Amino acid sequence: MSQILRAVRGMNDTVPPIADRWRRVEADITRVLGQYGYREIRFPIVESTQVFARSIGDTTDIVQKEMYTFEDRNGDSLTLRPEGTASCVRAVLENGLLKAGTQRLFYLGPMFRHERPQKGRYRQFHQVGVEALGMAGPDIDAELILMTARLWQVLGLQDLRLELNTLGTPESRALHREQLVAYFTGHLDLLDEDSRHRLTRNPLRILDSKNPALKALIEGAPRLVDFLDAESRDHFDAVRVVLDAAGIAYTVNPHLVRGLDYYSKTVFEWITEALGAQGTVCAGGRYDGLVDQMGGRATPAIGFAMGLERLMELLPPAREEDLPEAELYVIGAGMEEKAAALALAEAVRDALPGVRVLCHCGQESLKSQLKRADRSGAAVALILGSDELAAGQVTLKPLRGQGEQRRVERHALMEHLLGLLGAA
Ligand code: ATP
Ligand code: MG
């Protein structure tokens, strides 16, 4: 035997029953998004590199060192999507979706970033992302945050805290930027290599540094809030009024900036202490300049993305209702009974479409088929032997202690099953 092959480092399989949990959580999330009128959009996993280079900003970690970029056989530069917003805006523009004025969209799927894999940080990870396009006011910002709060409530997550900030307009940021550069240039000896690099290219992002040694220096840096324009300040205050009225607790973190260049005004993160350094579960903000930057007519927009791996790690481990392999296990005792067993399984699926029916395939002895039935987690086994076939009956064997094995008439089977599985 040759060695088995392995998945790429930082890219994980999701096997049953964990994949069942993922599907349930995704269904819970998309149901809540639907309550707010968000509709799904799907776009390719691969885009031309331009889509990300033009939007995310070439001074960001993502574009500088995290993208999976390659040349295809035609020599075109392609990139595995590292996030969804850029692709979403590309798709919205290409399909003319803004003709309707506004759009509320969500997407769900894998993203790819070449980062150092660790708990909560992978090279293929999954996001649910939401984008609200065409709405400029603070009302939609607030509604988005209310929606995320409802998500945590529905998922049963309690220990997330909300941090909020405003990045102002590009103009107010430019003033702040000058002061920041002066401040950090005065402390050049304290900066790490990464931050020195950012100092010339995108000083705001030094505030986003995860290096604990820089914490005190960053605390003392000039604050954007002191340079804020009146419009951004009013916008921010209006968002806070809604959150306060809804009883949503938050802290204003003046150093909260986003890793991507395209944000303006409102930014927010939902953070947990339970996942160590990878504590941000959901991050978002307003990006009024992006649509224009990507070739569309200037359109205000706001969105967020949440990391599903981090979310799943916060949920309690495998819950009891994790689906068993099957609820009903159908056995044909010998080869002659197999055809009848398959037909019986079909009839059950017709009559009881909500039930998971597994029909034993293979030529094992009755004993090992029953063992297999038991391992499947099924509540009931249906057994067809030659006697049963001849008599127009089925043997019904409860596997989880709901009474004795018995033979029932084939025509009365569904009623018996309803009683048994309902009670299971
Ligand atoms: P971080 O600061 O943790 O690197 P980020 O600012 O790069 O996050 P975003 O681009 O805002 O993250 O992505 C939104 C969310 O996607 C994050 O808050 C996180 O939950 C999740 N996420 C981002 N990168 C990864 C990754 N490599 N592995 C798992 N989840 C991730
Ligand atoms: Mg990152």
Short mmCIF file of C-alpha atoms in Angstrom, two decimals, residues 28-39 103-106 130-132 135 139-154 246 248 304:
data_model
loop_
_atom_site.label_atom_id
_atom_site.label_comp_id
_atom_site.label_asym_id
_atom_site.label_seq_id
_atom_site.Cartn_x
_atom_site.Cartn_y
_atom_site.Cartn_z
CA ASP A 28 -29.90 29.25 11.35
CA ILE A 29 -27.78 32.14 10.11
CA THR A 30 -29.33 32.41 6.66
CA ARG A 31 -32.81 32.21 8.18
CA VAL A 32 -32.09 35.24 10.35
CA LEU A 33 -30.60 37.13 7.38
CA GLY A 34 -33.76 36.31 5.46
CA GLN A 35 -35.81 37.86 8.26
CA TYR A 36 -34.14 41.13 7.33
CA GLY A 37 -34.70 40.72 3.61
CA TYR A 38 -31.16 39.64 2.65
CA ARG A 39 -30.89 37.39 -0.40
CA GLN A 103 -29.47 45.66 -2.59
CA ARG A 104 -29.30 43.55 0.54
CA LEU A 105 -27.12 40.53 -0.20
CA PHE A 106 -25.38 37.71 1.62
CA VAL A 130 -23.43 40.48 4.19
CA GLU A 131 -23.42 43.58 1.99
CA ALA A 132 -26.02 46.36 1.99
CA MET A 135 -27.94 53.16 1.60
CA ASP A 139 -30.06 53.58 10.01
CA ILE A 140 -28.74 50.72 7.89
CA ASP A 141 -25.49 50.64 9.89
CA ALA A 142 -27.51 50.25 13.06
CA GLU A 143 -29.82 47.66 11.54
CA LEU A 144 -26.86 45.55 10.46
CA ILE A 145 -25.53 45.53 13.99
CA LEU A 146 -28.97 44.68 15.40
CA MET A 147 -29.05 41.78 12.94
CA THR A 148 -25.70 40.45 14.18
CA ALA A 149 -26.92 40.70 17.77
CA ARG A 150 -29.95 38.61 16.81
CA LEU A 151 -27.65 36.06 15.19
CA TRP A 152 -25.74 35.51 18.42
CA GLN A 153 -29.00 35.21 20.29
CA VAL A 154 -30.35 32.59 17.87
CA ALA A 246 -32.14 48.63 21.65
CA ILE A 248 -27.05 46.70 22.84
CA PHE A 304 -19.64 42.55 7.51
#
